[in-house]
Amino acid sequence: LLHTAVLFLFESRPQIKKNLQRLIIIAFYLPVIPFSVVIKKFILSEDTYLMVTATQLVKPFVLWLVIALFIAASISRRLAKMVEEKEVQKFHLAIFWSVIAIAILIGFTLLFEGNKLPYIGNYLVLISMLSSIFPSIIFSYYVYRYNYMEFVLRRSVFYSFLTLILICLYYFGIKKLSKTLEHHYFVNAKILESVFVISLVFWFPTLKERIQKLIRKLIFFRIANSEYMLNELSHVISADPLVNFNKLLEYVVTSINKATAIKSINLLLFKSERTQIIGNKKYEPVTQSDLQHIIQFFANGEYVVLNRYEVKEVSIINEMRLLDAIFLFPIFVNRRLTGLLCLGRARRGVSITSDNLDQLMIIANEIGSAVEKSKIIEEKLLLERKMYENEKLSSLGRLSTSVAHEVKNPLSSIKAIVQVMREDLKNNESLQEDLTIIVDEIDRLTKVVNQLLQFAKPTSELKTSVRIGDVINSTLVVLNHEAKQNKIATFCQIPNDLPAIITDEGALKEVFFNLIHNAIQAMPSGGEININAHYQPSNHMIQVTIADTGIGIPQASVQKIFEPFYTTKQTGTGLGLSIVKKKLEEMDAAIRVENNGEKGVSFIINFPLNEPILTQF
């Protein structure tokens, strides 16, 4: 009893070192050493009350016993103050008072010779001998009533079977063995039976576990398999979601389907104004406004399962029908509803047990934790990526500025000298042609240098209200001549009522100039450029698409085209798209590329409308 109480205390105080724990437990067993010399006398004696009659052994042993009981009681009292659950507090207090009562009873009966009192002395001895049963009764009550320490599983079947085995083991094993030893070796049968019963009690957890597994395999195979699969799923979800999060959610849906044999399982995750649905959805996409009564029901952050056959509110029932759901499990992140786990009807002849519902609630909680973890990891990776990009761009910017200035000054001098030579040698036509080529090459180098300077140029703080359609049209006016020379047709579809954005107009012109000019260069034999723009009210953004019918981009290069100095062309610096991406990031906009194979490339830009000043005009 003292050993068990101390283990409970150590579990609540993990800071105590393991070696110290072992020393304390060994110290509790030291008083047994002097008592061990008389074990033979106890086994061979036929006197049931040897502990009472053997006066030279009584008081030291009983004194140690009473002290051990008082220590165990004080530990139970301390544990009752440390735990928060009311049932566990009551359990420890019940053990405390029962052990105190036993210690007082044994101390009074044997230390203060209460056993010699007339009329009640023998009864006190009998009650003292039976007193060890009372803590076991208390423990059994809490196991049965509150499933304490998760000791009980299918009580009626399991414990009936286990009780039958124990009775058979006692009558046909222990009792017969003790009688045989008593008859042939003159051993005290009662003492032997006590030793065997105590050994059986110590062996009980192992026996219970083995029989429990056997019953679950033979009788509750499907249920056991279902619970095992849901348990494994819970462990998988609780692991750090460094894998693809959507793949993890798909695995969750598939695993629940296998474990519960439910036809329709869907995971709904609420993201801003849209709803992500993962699973075997058989209904139209739903929005949060379609589920307002369910969302309102879970607004207080209460973890409860919604059963459609038990819900009384018609509005919630209708919304559950919309989701084809019989059961709804809330998914919370920081007590805020972020999703729903929807379970439909089970296959015929298969039912969902209460244990399955409990496990699914745990899984829903684990999904909420996984959502939170994935957001934290995603934000961390994004921050690290931005820091790396900023550091890389900063280094490239400094390098570009240094190189550009070192090259630009000599180029200006060379160009000035060449232009003077052209004036002096007007009559020499052969030299005039060579000097013209030199000037053109100097201009080309100057353009490259200017691009380097533009890449390293700090962000402009001048932001005005800009209409995207006007900027694109003005850019097309500049590039229209080059497009016609290359037999390229341009088609522009931009609504007149497109909202304005607040940004640097010069930077926006440069973005569209680079993208449209790249599209023209990608179609030397002619083609089409299609420019579309539209407002997306669902996420409050303007999306612009610039698509060409050129040769496309090799798939291996798609992920690299925005990197500085990376180019797939024979000429060029590889800075054009890097500048585009940098400028767009400064506007809080995002760009992505879609490779259409032999049909060309589409660049898709999303401009956010976050400022209240953004209006239509």
Coordinates of C-alpha atoms in Angstrom, one line a residue:
L1 CA 0.0 0.0 0.0
L2 CA 2.8 2.4 0.9
H3 CA 4.7 1.5 -2.3
T4 CA 1.6 2.3 -4.4
A5 CA 1.0 5.6 -2.6
V6 CA 4.6 6.7 -3.1
L7 CA 4.4 5.8 -6.8
F8 CA 1.3 8.0 -7.2
L9 CA 3.2 10.8 -5.4
F10 CA 6.3 10.4 -7.7
E11 CA 4.0 10.5 -10.8
S12 CA 2.7 13.9 -9.7
R13 CA 6.2 15.1 -8.9
P14 CA 8.3 14.2 -11.9
Q15 CA 11.1 16.5 -10.8
I16 CA 12.2 14.0 -8.2
K17 CA 15.2 12.1 -9.6
K18 CA 14.8 8.4 -10.4
N19 CA 17.7 7.2 -8.2
L20 CA 16.2 9.0 -5.2
Q21 CA 12.8 7.4 -5.9
R22 CA 14.4 4.0 -5.9
L23 CA 16.2 4.7 -2.6
I24 CA 13.0 5.8 -0.9
I25 CA 11.1 2.7 -2.0
I26 CA 14.0 0.4 -0.9
A27 CA 14.0 2.1 2.5
F28 CA 10.3 1.3 3.0
Y29 CA 11.1 -2.4 2.6
L30 CA 14.0 -2.5 5.0
P31 CA 11.8 -3.3 8.1
V32 CA 10.8 -6.6 6.3
I33 CA 14.4 -7.9 6.6
P34 CA 14.3 -8.8 10.4
F35 CA 10.7 -10.1 9.9
S36 CA 11.9 -12.5 7.2
V37 CA 13.7 -14.8 9.7
V38 CA 10.3 -16.1 11.0
I39 CA 8.6 -16.7 7.7
K40 CA 9.1 -20.4 8.1
K41 CA 7.4 -20.4 11.5
F42 CA 4.4 -18.6 9.9
I43 CA 4.1 -21.1 7.1
L44 CA 4.4 -24.2 9.3
S45 CA 2.3 -23.0 12.2
E46 CA -1.4 -24.0 12.4
D47 CA -2.2 -21.0 14.6
T48 CA -4.4 -18.6 12.6
Y49 CA -3.8 -15.7 15.0
L50 CA 0.0 -16.1 15.3
M51 CA 0.5 -12.4 14.9
V52 CA -1.6 -11.8 18.0
T53 CA -0.2 -14.7 20.1
A54 CA 3.5 -14.3 19.3
T55 CA 4.0 -11.3 21.6
Q56 CA 7.7 -10.9 20.9
L57 CA 6.9 -10.1 17.2
V58 CA 3.7 -8.2 17.6
K59 CA 4.6 -4.7 18.7
P60 CA 7.6 -4.0 16.4
F61 CA 5.7 -5.3 13.4
V62 CA 2.5 -3.5 14.3
L63 CA 4.4 -0.2 15.0
W64 CA 6.0 -0.3 11.6
L65 CA 2.6 -1.2 10.0
V66 CA 0.8 1.7 11.7
I67 CA 3.6 4.2 10.7
A68 CA 3.4 2.9 7.1
L69 CA -0.4 3.3 7.1
F70 CA -0.2 6.9 8.4
I71 CA 2.4 7.8 5.8
A72 CA 0.2 6.3 3.0
A73 CA -2.8 8.2 4.4
S74 CA -0.8 11.5 4.4
I75 CA 0.2 10.9 0.8
S76 CA -3.4 10.3 -0.2
R77 CA -4.4 13.5 1.6
R78 CA -1.7 15.5 -0.3
L79 CA -2.7 13.9 -3.6
A80 CA -6.3 15.0 -3.0
K81 CA -5.2 18.6 -2.8
M82 CA -3.0 18.4 -5.9
V83 CA -5.6 17.0 -8.4
E84 CA -8.4 19.0 -10.0
E85 CA -11.0 16.3 -10.9
K86 CA -13.7 16.0 -8.2
E87 CA -14.0 12.2 -8.6
V88 CA -10.2 11.7 -8.1
Q89 CA -10.2 14.0 -5.1
K90 CA -13.1 12.0 -3.5
F91 CA -11.2 8.7 -4.2
H92 CA -8.0 9.9 -2.5
L93 CA -10.0 11.3 0.5
A94 CA -11.9 8.0 0.8
I95 CA -8.6 6.1 0.8
F96 CA -7.2 8.6 3.4
W97 CA -10.0 8.1 5.9
S98 CA -10.2 4.3 5.4
V99 CA -6.4 3.9 5.9
I100 CA -6.5 6.2 9.0
A101 CA -9.3 4.1 10.4
I102 CA -7.4 0.9 9.7
A103 CA -4.2 2.3 11.4
I104 CA -6.2 3.3 14.5
L105 CA -8.0 0.0 14.7
I106 CA -4.8 -2.1 14.3
G107 CA -2.9 0.1 16.7
F108 CA -5.6 0.0 19.4
T109 CA -6.2 -3.8 19.0
L110 CA -2.5 -4.9 19.0
L111 CA -0.4 -2.1 20.5
F112 CA -2.8 -1.1 23.3
E113 CA -4.0 -4.7 23.8
G114 CA -7.6 -4.1 22.7
N115 CA -7.7 -7.7 21.8
K116 CA -7.8 -8.6 25.5
L117 CA -11.0 -6.6 26.2
P118 CA -13.9 -8.9 27.2
Y119 CA -16.6 -9.6 24.7
I120 CA -15.2 -7.4 21.9
G121 CA -11.5 -8.4 21.9
N122 CA -12.0 -11.3 19.4
Y123 CA -14.2 -9.2 17.2
L124 CA -11.5 -6.4 17.1
V125 CA -9.0 -9.0 16.0
L126 CA -11.3 -10.3 13.3
I127 CA -12.1 -6.9 12.0
S128 CA -8.3 -6.0 12.0
M129 CA -7.6 -9.1 10.0
L130 CA -10.3 -8.2 7.4
S131 CA -9.5 -4.5 7.3
S132 CA -7.3 -4.8 4.3
I133 CA -10.4 -5.5 2.2
F134 CA -11.8 -2.0 2.7
P135 CA -9.3 0.0 0.4
S136 CA -9.9 -2.7 -2.2
I137 CA -13.7 -2.2 -2.0
I138 CA -13.2 1.6 -2.4
F139 CA -11.0 1.1 -5.4
S140 CA -13.4 -1.4 -7.0
Y141 CA -16.3 1.1 -6.5
Y142 CA -14.4 3.9 -8.2
V143 CA -13.3 1.6 -11.0
Y144 CA -16.9 0.5 -11.6
R145 CA -18.6 3.9 -11.0
Y146 CA -16.1 6.3 -12.7
N147 CA -14.0 4.0 -14.9
Y148 CA -11.1 5.1 -12.7
M149 CA -7.6 4.9 -14.2
E150 CA -9.4 3.5 -17.4
F151 CA -9.5 0.1 -15.7
V152 CA -12.8 -1.0 -17.1
L153 CA -13.8 -2.1 -20.6
R154 CA -17.1 -3.9 -21.2
R155 CA -17.5 -4.6 -17.4
S156 CA -20.3 -7.1 -17.6
V157 CA -18.7 -9.5 -20.0
F158 CA -15.1 -9.1 -19.1
Y159 CA -15.4 -9.2 -15.3
S160 CA -17.9 -12.0 -15.3
F161 CA -15.5 -14.1 -17.3
L162 CA -12.5 -13.0 -15.2
T163 CA -14.4 -13.8 -12.0
L164 CA -15.2 -17.3 -13.2
I165 CA -11.6 -17.9 -14.0
L166 CA -10.4 -16.7 -10.6
I167 CA -13.0 -18.8 -8.8
C168 CA -12.0 -21.9 -10.8
L169 CA -8.3 -21.1 -10.2
Y170 CA -9.0 -20.8 -6.4
Y171 CA -11.1 -23.9 -5.9
F172 CA -9.4 -26.2 -8.4
G173 CA -5.9 -24.8 -8.1
I174 CA -4.9 -23.0 -4.9
K175 CA -7.2 -24.9 -2.5
K176 CA -6.3 -28.3 -3.8
L177 CA -2.6 -27.5 -3.8
S178 CA -2.7 -26.1 -0.2
K179 CA -4.5 -29.2 1.0
T180 CA -2.0 -31.5 -0.7
L181 CA 0.9 -29.7 0.9
E182 CA -0.8 -29.7 4.3
H183 CA -1.5 -33.4 4.1
H184 CA 1.9 -34.5 2.9
Y185 CA 4.2 -31.9 4.3
F186 CA 2.3 -30.6 7.4
V187 CA 2.2 -27.0 6.1
N188 CA -0.4 -24.5 7.4
A189 CA -2.9 -24.5 4.5
K190 CA -4.5 -21.1 5.5
I191 CA -1.1 -19.4 5.4
L192 CA -0.3 -21.0 2.1
E193 CA -3.7 -20.0 0.7
S194 CA -3.1 -16.4 1.8
V195 CA 0.3 -16.4 0.0
F196 CA -1.2 -17.8 -3.1
V197 CA -4.1 -15.3 -3.1
I198 CA -1.7 -12.4 -2.5
S199 CA 0.4 -13.6 -5.5
L200 CA -2.7 -13.8 -7.6
V201 CA -3.6 -10.2 -6.7
F202 CA -0.1 -9.1 -7.8
W203 CA -0.5 -11.1 -11.0
F204 CA -4.0 -9.7 -11.6
P205 CA -3.1 -6.8 -14.0
T206 CA -1.2 -9.1 -16.3
L207 CA -4.0 -11.7 -16.2
K208 CA -6.6 -9.0 -16.8
E209 CA -4.7 -7.6 -19.8
R210 CA -4.3 -11.0 -21.4
I211 CA -7.9 -12.1 -20.9
Q212 CA -9.1 -8.7 -22.1
K213 CA -7.1 -9.0 -25.4
L214 CA -8.5 -12.6 -25.8
I215 CA -12.1 -11.5 -25.4
R216 CA -11.7 -8.5 -27.7
K217 CA -10.2 -10.8 -30.4
L218 CA -12.8 -13.5 -30.1
I219 CA -16.0 -11.5 -29.4
F220 CA -15.4 -7.9 -30.2
F221 CA -13.1 -8.2 -33.2
R222 CA -14.6 -5.5 -35.3
I223 CA -14.9 -3.1 -32.4
A224 CA -11.4 -3.8 -31.2
N225 CA -10.1 -3.3 -34.8
S226 CA -12.0 -0.1 -35.1
E227 CA -10.7 1.3 -31.9
Y228 CA -7.2 0.3 -32.7
M229 CA -7.3 2.0 -36.1
L230 CA -8.8 5.2 -34.6
N231 CA -6.1 5.1 -31.9
E232 CA -3.4 4.8 -34.5
L233 CA -5.0 7.7 -36.4
S234 CA -4.9 9.9 -33.3
H235 CA -1.2 9.2 -32.9
V236 CA -0.5 10.0 -36.5
I237 CA -2.4 13.4 -36.3
S238 CA -0.7 14.4 -33.1
A239 CA 2.7 14.1 -34.7
D240 CA 4.2 17.3 -36.1
P241 CA 2.4 18.0 -39.4
L242 CA 5.6 18.7 -41.4
V243 CA 4.1 16.5 -44.2
N244 CA 1.6 17.9 -46.7
F245 CA -1.2 19.0 -44.5
N246 CA -3.9 18.4 -47.1
K247 CA -2.6 14.8 -47.6
L248 CA -2.8 14.3 -43.9
L249 CA -6.4 15.4 -43.8
E250 CA -7.2 13.1 -46.7
Y251 CA -5.6 10.2 -44.8
V252 CA -7.8 11.1 -41.8
V253 CA -10.9 10.8 -43.9
T254 CA -9.8 7.5 -45.4
S255 CA -8.8 6.0 -42.0
I256 CA -12.1 7.0 -40.4
N257 CA -14.0 5.5 -43.3
K258 CA -12.1 2.2 -42.9
A259 CA -12.4 2.2 -39.1
T260 CA -16.1 3.0 -38.8
A261 CA -17.6 1.8 -42.1
I262 CA -19.4 5.1 -42.6
K263 CA -20.5 5.9 -46.1
S264 CA -20.0 9.7 -46.1
I265 CA -17.2 11.4 -44.2
N266 CA -16.2 15.1 -44.8
L267 CA -13.8 17.5 -43.2
L268 CA -14.8 21.2 -43.4
L269 CA -12.2 23.8 -42.7
F270 CA -13.3 27.5 -42.5
K271 CA -10.8 29.9 -44.2
S272 CA -11.8 33.5 -44.2
E273 CA -14.9 33.6 -46.3
R274 CA -14.4 30.3 -48.1
T275 CA -14.8 26.7 -46.9
Q276 CA -12.3 23.9 -47.7
I277 CA -14.0 20.5 -48.0
I278 CA -12.0 17.3 -47.9
G279 CA -13.6 13.9 -48.2
N280 CA -16.3 12.1 -50.3
K281 CA -18.5 15.2 -50.6
K282 CA -21.8 14.6 -52.4
Y283 CA -23.3 18.1 -52.0
E284 CA -22.8 21.5 -53.5
P285 CA -20.0 23.7 -52.0
V286 CA -21.2 25.4 -48.8
T287 CA -20.2 28.7 -47.2
Q288 CA -20.2 29.7 -43.6
S289 CA -23.4 31.6 -44.0
D290 CA -25.1 28.3 -45.0
L291 CA -24.1 26.9 -41.6
Q292 CA -24.7 29.9 -39.4
H293 CA -26.9 28.1 -36.8
I294 CA -24.3 25.3 -36.4
I295 CA -21.5 27.8 -36.1
Q296 CA -23.6 29.8 -33.5
F297 CA -24.2 26.5 -31.5
F298 CA -20.4 26.0 -31.2
A299 CA -19.6 29.7 -30.6
N300 CA -19.0 29.1 -26.9
G301 CA -16.2 26.7 -27.6
E302 CA -18.0 23.7 -26.0
Y303 CA -16.7 20.2 -27.0
V304 CA -19.9 18.3 -27.7
V305 CA -21.0 15.9 -30.5
L306 CA -24.1 16.9 -32.4
N307 CA -26.4 13.9 -33.2
R308 CA -29.0 14.7 -35.8
Y309 CA -31.5 12.3 -34.2
E310 CA -31.1 14.1 -30.8
V311 CA -31.1 17.7 -32.0
K312 CA -34.3 19.6 -31.4
E313 CA -33.6 22.8 -33.4
V314 CA -35.1 22.6 -36.9
S315 CA -32.5 25.0 -38.3
I316 CA -29.6 22.9 -37.2
I317 CA -31.2 19.7 -38.4
N318 CA -31.7 21.3 -41.9
E319 CA -28.0 22.4 -42.0
M320 CA -26.9 18.9 -41.0
R321 CA -29.0 17.5 -43.8
L322 CA -27.3 20.0 -46.2
L323 CA -24.0 18.4 -45.1
D324 CA -25.5 14.9 -45.2
A325 CA -24.3 14.5 -41.6
I326 CA -25.6 12.3 -38.8
F327 CA -22.8 13.3 -36.4
L328 CA -20.9 16.6 -36.2
F329 CA -17.7 17.0 -34.3
P330 CA -16.4 20.5 -33.8
I331 CA -12.8 21.4 -34.6
F332 CA -11.5 24.2 -32.4
V333 CA -8.3 26.3 -32.5
N334 CA -7.9 28.4 -29.3
R335 CA -11.6 27.8 -28.5
R336 CA -12.6 29.2 -31.9
L337 CA -14.5 27.0 -34.4
T338 CA -12.3 26.4 -37.4
G339 CA -13.9 23.4 -38.9
L340 CA -16.3 20.4 -38.7
L341 CA -15.9 16.7 -38.9
C342 CA -19.0 15.4 -40.6
L343 CA -20.1 11.7 -40.4
G344 CA -23.0 10.4 -42.5
R345 CA -24.8 7.1 -42.2
A346 CA -23.0 3.9 -41.4
R347 CA -23.4 0.8 -43.6
R348 CA -26.3 -1.5 -42.9
G349 CA -25.8 -3.7 -40.0
V350 CA -22.9 -1.6 -38.6
S351 CA -23.4 0.8 -35.7
I352 CA -21.1 3.5 -34.2
T353 CA -20.3 2.7 -30.6
S354 CA -20.1 5.3 -27.8
D355 CA -16.3 4.4 -27.5
N356 CA -16.0 5.3 -31.2
L357 CA -17.7 8.6 -30.7
D358 CA -15.3 9.4 -27.8
Q359 CA -12.3 8.5 -30.0
L360 CA -13.6 10.6 -32.9
M361 CA -14.0 13.6 -30.5
I362 CA -10.4 13.1 -29.5
I363 CA -9.4 12.9 -33.2
A364 CA -11.4 16.2 -33.9
N365 CA -9.4 17.8 -31.1
E366 CA -6.1 16.5 -32.6
I367 CA -7.1 17.9 -36.0
G368 CA -7.6 21.3 -34.4
S369 CA -4.1 21.0 -32.8
A370 CA -2.7 19.9 -36.2
V371 CA -4.3 22.9 -37.9
E372 CA -2.7 25.2 -35.3
K373 CA 0.7 23.6 -35.6
S374 CA 0.6 23.7 -39.4
K375 CA -0.2 27.4 -39.4
I376 CA 2.7 28.0 -37.0
I377 CA 5.1 26.0 -39.1
E378 CA 3.9 27.6 -42.3
E379 CA 4.3 31.1 -40.9
K380 CA 7.8 30.2 -39.6
L381 CA 8.9 28.7 -42.9
L382 CA 7.5 31.8 -44.7
L383 CA 9.3 34.1 -42.4
E384 CA 12.6 32.2 -42.8
R385 CA 12.1 32.2 -46.6
K386 CA 11.5 35.9 -46.6
M387 CA 14.5 36.6 -44.4
Y388 CA 16.6 34.4 -46.8
E389 CA 15.2 36.2 -49.9
N390 CA 15.7 39.6 -48.3
E391 CA 19.3 38.8 -47.3
K392 CA 20.0 37.4 -50.8
L393 CA 18.4 40.4 -52.5
S394 CA 20.2 42.8 -50.3
S395 CA 23.6 41.2 -51.2
L396 CA 22.7 41.1 -54.9
G397 CA 21.5 44.8 -54.6
R398 CA 24.8 45.9 -53.2
L399 CA 26.8 43.9 -55.7
S400 CA 24.6 45.2 -58.6
T401 CA 25.0 48.8 -57.5
S402 CA 28.8 48.5 -57.2
V403 CA 29.1 46.8 -60.6
A404 CA 26.7 49.2 -62.3
H405 CA 28.5 52.3 -61.2
E406 CA 31.9 50.8 -62.0
V407 CA 30.7 50.0 -65.5
K408 CA 28.5 52.9 -66.3
N409 CA 31.1 55.7 -66.0
P410 CA 33.6 54.1 -68.4
L411 CA 30.7 53.4 -70.8
S412 CA 29.7 57.1 -70.8
S413 CA 33.3 58.1 -71.6
I414 CA 33.6 55.5 -74.4
K415 CA 30.3 56.6 -75.9
A416 CA 31.3 60.3 -75.8
I417 CA 34.6 59.5 -77.5
V418 CA 32.9 57.4 -80.2
Q419 CA 30.3 60.1 -80.9
V420 CA 33.1 62.7 -81.3
M421 CA 34.9 60.3 -83.7
R422 CA 31.7 59.9 -85.7
E423 CA 31.5 63.7 -86.1
D424 CA 35.2 63.9 -87.1
L425 CA 35.0 61.0 -89.6
K426 CA 31.8 61.9 -91.4
N427 CA 33.3 61.2 -94.8
N428 CA 34.6 57.7 -94.0
E429 CA 31.5 55.5 -94.6
S430 CA 33.2 52.2 -93.6
L431 CA 34.3 53.6 -90.2
Q432 CA 30.9 55.2 -89.7
E433 CA 29.2 51.8 -89.9
D434 CA 31.6 50.4 -87.3
L435 CA 31.2 53.3 -85.0
T436 CA 27.4 53.0 -85.2
I437 CA 27.7 49.3 -84.1
I438 CA 29.9 50.4 -81.2
V439 CA 27.3 53.0 -80.1
D440 CA 24.5 50.5 -80.3
E441 CA 26.4 48.0 -78.2
I442 CA 27.2 50.7 -75.6
D443 CA 23.5 51.5 -75.5
R444 CA 22.7 47.8 -74.9
L445 CA 25.3 47.6 -72.1
T446 CA 23.8 50.8 -70.6
K447 CA 20.4 49.2 -70.6
V448 CA 21.8 46.2 -68.7
V449 CA 23.5 48.5 -66.2
N450 CA 20.2 50.4 -65.7
Q451 CA 18.4 47.1 -65.0
L452 CA 21.0 46.3 -62.4
L453 CA 20.5 49.8 -60.8
Q454 CA 16.8 49.3 -61.0
F455 CA 17.1 45.9 -59.2
A456 CA 19.0 47.6 -56.3
K457 CA 16.8 50.7 -56.2
P458 CA 15.0 51.2 -52.9
T459 CA 11.2 51.1 -52.7
S460 CA 9.4 54.2 -53.6
E461 CA 7.0 55.6 -50.9
L462 CA 4.9 57.6 -53.5
K463 CA 1.6 55.8 -53.6
T464 CA -1.5 57.1 -55.4
S465 CA -4.9 55.8 -56.5
V466 CA -4.3 53.9 -59.7
R467 CA -6.6 52.2 -62.2
I468 CA -5.0 49.0 -63.5
G469 CA -6.8 49.3 -66.8
D470 CA -5.2 52.7 -67.5
V471 CA -1.7 51.5 -66.7
I472 CA -2.1 48.4 -68.9
N473 CA -3.5 50.5 -71.8
S474 CA -0.6 53.0 -71.6
T475 CA 1.9 50.2 -71.6
L476 CA 0.3 48.6 -74.7
V477 CA 0.6 52.0 -76.5
V478 CA 4.4 51.9 -75.9
L479 CA 4.8 48.2 -77.0
N480 CA 2.2 48.1 -79.7
H481 CA 4.7 49.0 -82.5
E482 CA 7.1 46.1 -81.5
A483 CA 4.1 43.7 -81.3
K484 CA 2.9 44.6 -84.8
Q485 CA 6.4 44.1 -86.2
N486 CA 6.4 40.5 -84.7
K487 CA 2.9 39.9 -86.1
I488 CA 1.4 39.6 -82.5
A489 CA -2.2 40.5 -81.8
T490 CA -3.1 41.8 -78.4
F491 CA -6.5 41.4 -76.8
C492 CA -7.3 43.3 -73.6
Q493 CA -10.5 42.7 -71.6
I494 CA -10.6 44.9 -68.5
P495 CA -14.0 46.1 -67.0
N496 CA -14.4 49.8 -66.7
D497 CA -15.8 49.5 -63.2
L498 CA -12.7 47.7 -61.9
P499 CA -11.8 49.1 -58.4
A500 CA -8.7 51.2 -58.1
I501 CA -5.7 50.3 -56.0
I502 CA -3.3 52.3 -53.9
T503 CA 0.2 51.8 -55.2
D504 CA 3.3 53.3 -56.9
E505 CA 2.1 53.9 -60.5
G506 CA 5.7 53.8 -61.9
A507 CA 6.4 50.5 -60.3
L508 CA 3.1 49.0 -61.7
K509 CA 4.0 50.3 -65.2
E510 CA 7.3 48.6 -65.0
V511 CA 5.7 45.3 -63.9
F512 CA 3.3 45.2 -66.8
F513 CA 6.0 46.5 -69.3
N514 CA 8.3 43.6 -68.3
L515 CA 5.6 40.9 -68.5
I516 CA 4.1 42.1 -71.8
H517 CA 7.6 42.7 -73.4
N518 CA 8.6 39.1 -72.3
A519 CA 5.5 37.8 -74.0
I520 CA 6.4 39.6 -77.2
Q521 CA 9.9 38.2 -77.2
A522 CA 8.6 34.7 -76.6
M523 CA 6.7 34.8 -80.0
P524 CA 9.2 35.8 -82.7
S525 CA 7.0 34.2 -85.3
G526 CA 3.8 35.8 -84.2
G527 CA 1.0 34.9 -81.9
E528 CA -1.5 36.3 -79.4
I529 CA -1.3 38.1 -76.1
N530 CA -4.5 38.0 -74.0
I531 CA -4.8 40.3 -71.0
N532 CA -7.8 39.9 -68.6
A533 CA -8.7 41.5 -65.3
H534 CA -11.6 41.0 -62.9
Y535 CA -12.6 41.7 -59.3
Q536 CA -13.0 38.7 -56.9
P537 CA -15.4 39.7 -54.2
S538 CA -14.9 36.4 -52.3
N539 CA -11.4 37.3 -51.3
H540 CA -11.5 41.0 -52.1
M541 CA -8.8 40.9 -54.8
I542 CA -8.2 42.0 -58.4
Q543 CA -6.8 39.3 -60.6
V544 CA -4.9 40.1 -63.7
T545 CA -3.9 37.4 -66.2
I546 CA -1.3 37.9 -69.0
A547 CA -1.2 34.9 -71.4
D548 CA 0.7 34.3 -74.5
T549 CA 0.8 31.6 -77.2
G550 CA 4.6 31.3 -77.3
I551 CA 6.9 28.3 -76.9
G552 CA 6.3 28.1 -73.1
I553 CA 8.8 27.5 -70.3
P554 CA 10.5 24.2 -69.6
Q555 CA 8.9 22.5 -66.6
A556 CA 12.2 22.3 -64.8
S557 CA 12.6 26.1 -65.1
V558 CA 9.1 27.1 -63.8
Q559 CA 10.2 27.2 -60.2
K560 CA 13.4 29.2 -61.0
I561 CA 12.2 31.9 -63.4
F562 CA 11.8 34.5 -60.6
E563 CA 15.3 34.0 -59.3
P564 CA 17.8 36.8 -60.0
F565 CA 20.0 36.3 -63.0
Y566 CA 18.2 33.2 -64.1
T567 CA 17.2 33.2 -67.8
T568 CA 16.1 30.8 -70.5
K569 CA 17.0 33.2 -73.3
Q570 CA 20.3 33.5 -75.2
T571 CA 20.4 37.2 -74.3
G572 CA 19.4 39.2 -71.3
T573 CA 20.4 39.6 -67.7
G574 CA 17.7 37.4 -66.0
L575 CA 16.6 40.3 -63.8
G576 CA 13.3 41.2 -65.5
L577 CA 11.1 38.7 -63.7
S578 CA 13.0 39.1 -60.5
I579 CA 12.3 42.9 -60.6
V580 CA 8.6 42.1 -61.3
K581 CA 8.3 39.8 -58.3
K582 CA 10.1 42.2 -56.1
K583 CA 7.9 45.1 -57.1
L584 CA 4.7 43.1 -56.6
E585 CA 5.8 41.9 -53.2
E586 CA 6.3 45.5 -52.2
M587 CA 2.7 46.1 -53.3
D588 CA 1.6 43.0 -51.1
A589 CA 0.6 41.4 -54.4
A590 CA 1.4 37.8 -55.5
I591 CA 2.3 36.4 -58.9
R592 CA 2.4 32.8 -60.1
V593 CA 3.0 31.2 -63.5
E594 CA 1.0 28.5 -65.2
N595 CA 2.8 26.6 -68.0
N596 CA 0.4 25.8 -70.7
G597 CA 2.8 23.5 -72.5
E598 CA 3.0 24.2 -76.3
K599 CA 0.2 26.8 -75.9
G600 CA 2.3 29.3 -74.0
V601 CA 2.5 30.7 -70.5
S602 CA 0.1 32.6 -68.2
F603 CA 1.2 35.0 -65.5
I604 CA -1.5 35.5 -62.9
I605 CA -1.3 38.4 -60.5
N606 CA -3.5 39.0 -57.4
F607 CA -3.7 42.5 -56.1
P608 CA -5.3 42.8 -52.6
L609 CA -7.8 45.5 -51.8
N610 CA -7.2 46.0 -48.1
E611 CA -7.5 49.7 -47.7
P612 CA -10.8 51.4 -47.1
I613 CA -9.8 54.2 -49.5
L614 CA -10.1 51.7 -52.4
T615 CA -13.2 52.8 -54.3
Q616 CA -14.5 52.7 -57.8
F617 CA -14.3 55.8 -59.9

